[in-house]
XYZ file of C-alpha atoms in Angstrom:
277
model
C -13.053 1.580 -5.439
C -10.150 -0.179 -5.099
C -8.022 0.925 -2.211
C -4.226 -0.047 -0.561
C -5.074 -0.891 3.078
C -0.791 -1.474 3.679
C 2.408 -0.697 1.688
C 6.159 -1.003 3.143
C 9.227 -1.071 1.386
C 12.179 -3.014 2.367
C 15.887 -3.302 1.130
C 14.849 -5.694 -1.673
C 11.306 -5.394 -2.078
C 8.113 -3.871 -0.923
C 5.198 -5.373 0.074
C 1.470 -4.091 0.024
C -2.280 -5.415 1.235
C -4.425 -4.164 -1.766
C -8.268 -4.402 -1.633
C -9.291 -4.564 -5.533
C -12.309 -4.277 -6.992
C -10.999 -3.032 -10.498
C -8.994 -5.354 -13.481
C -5.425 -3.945 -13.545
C -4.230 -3.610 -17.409
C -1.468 -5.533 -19.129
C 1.755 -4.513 -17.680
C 5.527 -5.367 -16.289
C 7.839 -4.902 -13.527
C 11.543 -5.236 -13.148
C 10.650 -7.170 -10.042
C 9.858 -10.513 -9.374
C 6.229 -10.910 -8.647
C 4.133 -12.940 -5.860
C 0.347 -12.476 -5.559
C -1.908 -14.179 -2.743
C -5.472 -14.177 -2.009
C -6.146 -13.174 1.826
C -10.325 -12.645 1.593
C -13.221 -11.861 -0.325
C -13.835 -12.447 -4.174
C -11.162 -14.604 -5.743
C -8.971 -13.118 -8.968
C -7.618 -14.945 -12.239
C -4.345 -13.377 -13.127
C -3.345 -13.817 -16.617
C 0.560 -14.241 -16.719
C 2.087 -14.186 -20.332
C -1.154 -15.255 -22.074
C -2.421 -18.091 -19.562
C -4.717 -17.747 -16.278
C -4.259 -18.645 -13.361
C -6.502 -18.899 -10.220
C -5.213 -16.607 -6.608
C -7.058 -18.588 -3.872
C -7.122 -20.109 -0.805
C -5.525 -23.026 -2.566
C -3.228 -21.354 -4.866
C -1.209 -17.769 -5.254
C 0.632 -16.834 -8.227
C 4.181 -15.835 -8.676
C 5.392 -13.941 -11.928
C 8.614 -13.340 -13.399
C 10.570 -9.716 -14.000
C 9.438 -8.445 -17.350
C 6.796 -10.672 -17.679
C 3.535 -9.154 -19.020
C 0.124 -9.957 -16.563
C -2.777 -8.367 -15.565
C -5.830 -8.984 -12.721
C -9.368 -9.140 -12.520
C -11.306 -9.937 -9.978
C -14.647 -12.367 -10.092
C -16.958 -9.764 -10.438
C -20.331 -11.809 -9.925
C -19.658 -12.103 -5.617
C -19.427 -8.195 -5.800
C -16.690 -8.089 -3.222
C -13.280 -6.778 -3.352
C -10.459 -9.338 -3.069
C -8.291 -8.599 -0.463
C -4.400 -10.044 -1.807
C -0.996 -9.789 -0.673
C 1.116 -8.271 -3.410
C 5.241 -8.712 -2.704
C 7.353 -7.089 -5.639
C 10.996 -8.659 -5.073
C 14.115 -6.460 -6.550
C 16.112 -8.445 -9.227
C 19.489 -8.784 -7.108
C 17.281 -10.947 -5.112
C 17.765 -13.739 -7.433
C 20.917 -13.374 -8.250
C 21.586 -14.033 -4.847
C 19.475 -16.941 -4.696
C 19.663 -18.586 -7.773
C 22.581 -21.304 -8.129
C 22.031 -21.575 -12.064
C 23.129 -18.661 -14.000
C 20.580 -19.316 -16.989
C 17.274 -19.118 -14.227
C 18.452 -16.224 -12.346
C 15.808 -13.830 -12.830
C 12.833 -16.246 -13.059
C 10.096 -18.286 -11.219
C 9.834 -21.669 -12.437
C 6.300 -21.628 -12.902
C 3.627 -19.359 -12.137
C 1.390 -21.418 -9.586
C 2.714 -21.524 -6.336
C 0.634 -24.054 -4.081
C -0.970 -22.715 -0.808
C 1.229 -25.439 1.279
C 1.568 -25.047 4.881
C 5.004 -23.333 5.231
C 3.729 -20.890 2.037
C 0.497 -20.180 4.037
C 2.285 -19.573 7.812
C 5.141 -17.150 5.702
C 2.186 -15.219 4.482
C 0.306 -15.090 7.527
C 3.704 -13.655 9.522
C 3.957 -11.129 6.423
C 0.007 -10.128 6.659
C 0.221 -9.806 10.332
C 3.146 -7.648 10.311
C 1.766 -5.417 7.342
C -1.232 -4.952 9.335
C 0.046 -4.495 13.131
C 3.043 -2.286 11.829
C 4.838 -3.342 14.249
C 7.938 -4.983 14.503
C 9.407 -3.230 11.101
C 12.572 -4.961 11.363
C 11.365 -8.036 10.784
C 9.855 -7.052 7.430
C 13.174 -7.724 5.630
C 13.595 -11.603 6.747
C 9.456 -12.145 6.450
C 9.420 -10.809 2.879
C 12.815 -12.824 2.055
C 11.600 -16.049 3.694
C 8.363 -15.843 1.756
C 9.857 -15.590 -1.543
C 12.724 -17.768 -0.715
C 9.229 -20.382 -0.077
C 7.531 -19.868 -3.158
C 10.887 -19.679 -5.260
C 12.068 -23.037 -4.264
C 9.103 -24.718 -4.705
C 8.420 -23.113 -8.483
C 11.360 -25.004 -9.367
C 10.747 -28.025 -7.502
C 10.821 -31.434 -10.428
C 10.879 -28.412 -12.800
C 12.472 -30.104 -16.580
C 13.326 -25.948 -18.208
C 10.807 -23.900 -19.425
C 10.690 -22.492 -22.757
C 10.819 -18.820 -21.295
C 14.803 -19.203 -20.586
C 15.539 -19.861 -24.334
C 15.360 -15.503 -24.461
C 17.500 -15.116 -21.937
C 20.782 -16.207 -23.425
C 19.961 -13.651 -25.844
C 18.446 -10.541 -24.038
C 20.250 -7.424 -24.280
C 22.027 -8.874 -27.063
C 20.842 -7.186 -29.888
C 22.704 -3.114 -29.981
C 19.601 -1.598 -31.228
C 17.323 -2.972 -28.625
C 20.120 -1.814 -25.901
C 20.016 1.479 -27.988
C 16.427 1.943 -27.298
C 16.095 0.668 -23.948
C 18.405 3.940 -23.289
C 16.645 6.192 -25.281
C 13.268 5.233 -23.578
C 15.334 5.395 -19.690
C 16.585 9.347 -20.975
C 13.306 10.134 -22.546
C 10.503 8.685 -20.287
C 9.111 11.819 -19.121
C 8.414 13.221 -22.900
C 6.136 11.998 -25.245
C 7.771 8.734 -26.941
C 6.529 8.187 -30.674
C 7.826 4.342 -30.906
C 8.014 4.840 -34.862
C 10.306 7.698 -34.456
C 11.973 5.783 -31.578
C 12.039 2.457 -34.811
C 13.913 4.915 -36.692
C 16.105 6.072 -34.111
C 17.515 2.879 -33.976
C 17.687 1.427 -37.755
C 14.733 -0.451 -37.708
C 10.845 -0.057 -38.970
C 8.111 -0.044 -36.576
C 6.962 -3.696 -37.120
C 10.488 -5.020 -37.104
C 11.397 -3.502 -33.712
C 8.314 -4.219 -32.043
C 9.070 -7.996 -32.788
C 12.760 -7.732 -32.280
C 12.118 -5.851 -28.646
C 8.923 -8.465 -27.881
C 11.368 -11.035 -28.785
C 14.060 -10.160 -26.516
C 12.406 -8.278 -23.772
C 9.474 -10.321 -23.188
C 7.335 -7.230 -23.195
C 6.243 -4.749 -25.748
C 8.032 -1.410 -25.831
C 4.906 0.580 -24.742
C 4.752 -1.715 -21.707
C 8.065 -1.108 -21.074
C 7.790 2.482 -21.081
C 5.253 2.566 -18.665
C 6.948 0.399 -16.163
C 9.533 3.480 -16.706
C 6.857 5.675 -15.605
C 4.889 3.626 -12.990
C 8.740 3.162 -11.156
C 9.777 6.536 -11.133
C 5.776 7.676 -9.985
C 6.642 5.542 -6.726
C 9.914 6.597 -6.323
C 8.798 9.896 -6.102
C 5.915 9.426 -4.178
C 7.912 8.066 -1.840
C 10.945 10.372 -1.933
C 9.611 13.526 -2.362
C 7.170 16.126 -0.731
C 5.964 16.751 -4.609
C 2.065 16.732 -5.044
C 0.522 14.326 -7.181
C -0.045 17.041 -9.687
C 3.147 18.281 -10.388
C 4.726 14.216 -10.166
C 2.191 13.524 -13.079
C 3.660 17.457 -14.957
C 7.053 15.508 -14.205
C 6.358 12.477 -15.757
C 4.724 13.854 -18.947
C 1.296 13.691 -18.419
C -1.287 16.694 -19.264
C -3.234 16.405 -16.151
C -3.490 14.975 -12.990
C -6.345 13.543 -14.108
C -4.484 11.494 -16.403
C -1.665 10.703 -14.457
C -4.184 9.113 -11.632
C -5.943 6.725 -14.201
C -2.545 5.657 -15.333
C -0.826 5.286 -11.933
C -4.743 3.128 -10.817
C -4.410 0.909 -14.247
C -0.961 0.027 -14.256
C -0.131 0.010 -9.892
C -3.933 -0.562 -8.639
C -4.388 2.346 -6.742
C -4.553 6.147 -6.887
C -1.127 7.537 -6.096
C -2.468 9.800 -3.264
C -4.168 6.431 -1.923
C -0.073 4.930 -2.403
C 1.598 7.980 -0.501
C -1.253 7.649 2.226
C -0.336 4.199 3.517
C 3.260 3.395 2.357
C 5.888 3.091 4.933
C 9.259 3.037 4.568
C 11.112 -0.237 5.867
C 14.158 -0.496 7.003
């Protein structure tokens, strides 16, 4: 079973030391995305169609909205013990000196180099010794700021920007993207949502894919998957009534959501996470 053995949230990010034993579905995140292998079996993650390899050689970064998913070599019949850091969009904004690549990686293989590997070990250590929480801000900023300069390092432009320029750009995709953000909690029927908004069902699926980078079911359950942690975190509700809150008939069904699209079961989440400074 796959299990969190960490989790702390920071001002721009959180961090967490997952032990996974289970493929986690397609899905996005708002947030940028860096993945490392620590121990055990080693995992492919497949970021926007391609794989890529999280080993002792290599972790993987991914950018805000775009669609990946993990498995984990199943034929060692470990777990894979990986550092996951989830990095808030103003992040780079603030770090990012070209407009056009502010809320991207520029690739998704980040190289294992020494100053990427002792970031991650100060990170790991202080995830595990939970101690020292104040530093967890400037370890989970200098990691990323690591892996974000070199992604971009003798990097030419990437064909991922050319839907930048253009995202949000299109009133009935903005029209829907605040439909979904008012309506998360109810049961969404995208063709009724396509008709909401002017357009048929195939058309806006394209039209939002196009400009969003992910499909609108995807995006829906980031929705979801956000607002589960916030109120994990946040709240004294139980697990039950979070999943009643967020539209879901059980807490049955809530759990294998919240463990396909996050990792984890959400009581497992609650149980470790620690609020950073």
């Amino acid at each position: 079973m796959s299990v969190a053995v960490s989790v702390r949230h920071g001002s721009f990010g959180r961090a967490a030391i997952y032990e996974l034993n289970k493929p986690i579905i397609p899905h996005g995140h708002r947030e940028g995305h860096l993945i490392f292998y620590l121990d055990g079996a080693p995992a492919v993650i497949n970021v926007s169609g391609k794989d890529y390899a999280a080993n002792r050689l290599n972790g993987v970064a991914v950018s805000p909205w775009e669609p990946h998913s993990f498995d984990v070599d199943g034929s060692t019949h470990e777990a894979c013990l990986c550092l996951v850091l989830y990095i808030k969009p103003i992040w780079f904004l603030e770090a990012s000196q070209t407009a056009e690549f502010t809320l991207n990686f520029g690739r998704a293989k980040i190289r294992m180099t020494d100053e990427v590997q002792q970031w991650v070990h100060r990170l790991t250590s202080q995830l595990l010794e939970e101690e020292n929480e104040s530093q967890f801000n400037g370890y989970l900023y200098g990691t990323t700021a690591q892996c974000y300069q070199q992604s971009w390092k003798g990097h030419g432009g990437n064909p991922i920007f050319d839907n930048l320029r253009s995202r949000f750009s299109d009133y009935r995709v903005r029209r829907s993207l605040r439909l979904m953000q008012d309506n998360f909690a109810d049961t969404v029927e995208m063709e009724s949502l396509a008709r909401e908004v002017g357009l048929s069902r195939p058309h806006f699926f394209k039209l939002f894919k196009k400009q969003m980078g992910v499909t609108p079911n995807l995006y829906l359950n980031t929705l979801r998957s956000e607002k589960a942690i916030e109120y994990l975190m946040k709240t004294d509700k139980t697990v039950s009534d979070i999943g009643f809150d967020l539209g879901f008939s059980s807490q049955a069904s809530f759990t294998r959501f919240f463990a396909s699209n996050v990792g984890i079961p959400p009581s497992d989440y609650r149980r470790v996470a620690n609020v950073g400074a």
